[in-house]
Coordinates of C-alpha atoms in Angstrom, one line a residue:
M1185 CA 73.8 -46.6 98.3
L1186 CA 71.0 -45.2 96.1
S1187 CA 71.7 -44.8 92.4
M1188 CA 69.9 -42.2 90.3
G1189 CA 70.8 -42.1 86.6
D1190 CA 74.5 -41.7 86.1
Y1191 CA 74.9 -40.5 89.7
S1192 CA 75.5 -42.7 92.7
K1193 CA 75.3 -40.8 95.9
E1194 CA 74.8 -42.0 99.5
L1195 CA 71.7 -40.4 100.9
C1196 CA 71.8 -40.3 104.7
G1197 CA 69.1 -39.7 107.2
G1198 CA 67.1 -42.9 106.9
T1199 CA 66.8 -43.2 103.1
H1200 CA 66.4 -46.9 102.6
V1201 CA 64.7 -47.6 99.3
D1202 CA 65.3 -50.2 96.6
S1203 CA 64.8 -47.7 93.8
S1204 CA 64.5 -44.0 93.3
G1205 CA 60.8 -44.5 92.2
E1206 CA 59.9 -45.3 95.8
I1207 CA 60.9 -41.8 96.8
G1208 CA 58.4 -40.2 94.5
L1209 CA 58.5 -36.4 94.1
F1210 CA 61.8 -35.0 95.2
R1211 CA 62.7 -31.3 95.5
I1212 CA 66.0 -30.0 96.8
V1213 CA 65.5 -27.3 99.4
S1214 CA 69.1 -26.4 100.2
E1215 CA 72.6 -27.3 99.5
S1216 CA 75.8 -26.5 101.4
S1217 CA 79.4 -27.5 102.0
V1218 CA 80.0 -29.7 105.0
A1219 CA 83.7 -30.4 104.5
A1220 CA 86.2 -30.4 101.7
G1221 CA 84.6 -32.4 98.8
I1222 CA 81.4 -33.1 100.8
R1223 CA 78.1 -31.4 100.1
R1224 CA 75.0 -31.6 102.2
I1225 CA 71.7 -31.6 100.3
E1226 CA 68.4 -31.2 102.1
A1227 CA 65.2 -32.1 100.2
V1228 CA 61.6 -32.8 100.6
T1229 CA 59.8 -35.7 99.1
G1230 CA 56.3 -37.0 98.4
M1231 CA 53.4 -34.9 99.8
S1232 CA 55.7 -32.5 101.5
T1233 CA 57.0 -31.6 98.0
L1234 CA 53.4 -30.8 96.8
K1235 CA 52.7 -28.8 99.9
R1236 CA 55.9 -26.8 99.4
E1237 CA 55.0 -26.1 95.8
R1238 CA 51.5 -25.0 96.7
E1239 CA 52.9 -22.6 99.3
K1240 CA 55.3 -21.1 96.7
E1241 CA 52.4 -20.7 94.3
D1242 CA 50.4 -18.9 97.0
I1243 CA 53.4 -16.5 97.6
I1244 CA 53.8 -15.8 93.9
Q1245 CA 50.1 -15.1 93.5
E1246 CA 50.2 -12.7 96.5
I1247 CA 53.2 -10.9 95.0
C1248 CA 51.4 -10.6 91.7
E1249 CA 48.4 -9.1 93.4
I1250 CA 50.6 -6.6 95.3
L1251 CA 52.4 -5.6 92.1
N1252 CA 49.2 -5.7 90.0
T1253 CA 50.7 -8.0 87.4
T1254 CA 50.5 -11.6 86.2
E1255 CA 52.8 -14.4 86.9
G1256 CA 54.2 -14.3 83.4
K1257 CA 55.1 -10.6 83.7
L1258 CA 56.3 -10.8 87.3
V1259 CA 60.0 -10.7 86.6
T1260 CA 59.7 -7.9 84.2
K1261 CA 57.5 -5.9 86.7
A1262 CA 60.1 -6.5 89.4
Q1263 CA 62.9 -5.3 87.1
D1264 CA 60.9 -2.2 86.1
I1265 CA 60.3 -1.4 89.8
L1266 CA 63.9 -1.7 90.7
H1267 CA 64.9 0.4 87.7
E1268 CA 62.4 3.1 88.7
L1269 CA 63.7 2.9 92.3
K1270 CA 67.3 3.5 91.2
N1271 CA 66.2 6.4 89.0
L1272 CA 64.4 8.0 91.9
Q1273 CA 67.4 7.4 94.2
N1274 CA 69.6 9.1 91.7
H1275 CA 67.1 12.0 91.3
R1276 CA 67.0 12.4 95.1
R1277 CA 70.8 12.4 95.2
N1278 CA 71.0 15.1 92.5
I1279 CA 68.4 17.2 94.3
S1280 CA 70.2 16.9 97.5
H1281 CA 73.5 17.8 95.9
H1282 CA 71.9 20.8 94.2
T1283 CA 70.3 21.9 97.4
N1284 CA 73.6 21.7 99.3
T1285 CA 75.3 23.7 96.6
I1286 CA 72.6 26.4 96.8
H1287 CA 73.0 26.5 100.6
K1288 CA 76.8 26.8 100.4
R1289 CA 76.5 29.6 97.9
K1290 CA 74.0 31.4 100.0
N1291 CA 76.2 31.0 103.1
N1292 CA 79.2 32.3 101.3
K1293 CA 77.3 35.3 100.1
Q1294 CA 76.1 36.1 103.6
K1295 CA 79.7 35.8 105.0
S1296 CA 81.1 38.1 102.4
H1297 CA 78.6 40.9 103.3

């Protein structure tokens, strides 16, 4: 049993330490339900945590370059792009609807002649 603060949880998979300080850096990677009342938490520790964080930083920087923005403005930029995409989709739908209406009117005129 390994205690961390007010929590006491059994950590399986070979975690045998006297204190949480021996683990060092600790980053949760995923969490899921195993059974009723039982959760599975997967994490990385130590140097693997640093490696994972560096990989995430690289991905964020690449996205910033693609979107021509800074890390501080990345969320706003993504929201702006999604908003613009929705507007364009609505515009396309309206044009398509308008075009269909014109074709129907044209076909009805041709049938009546």
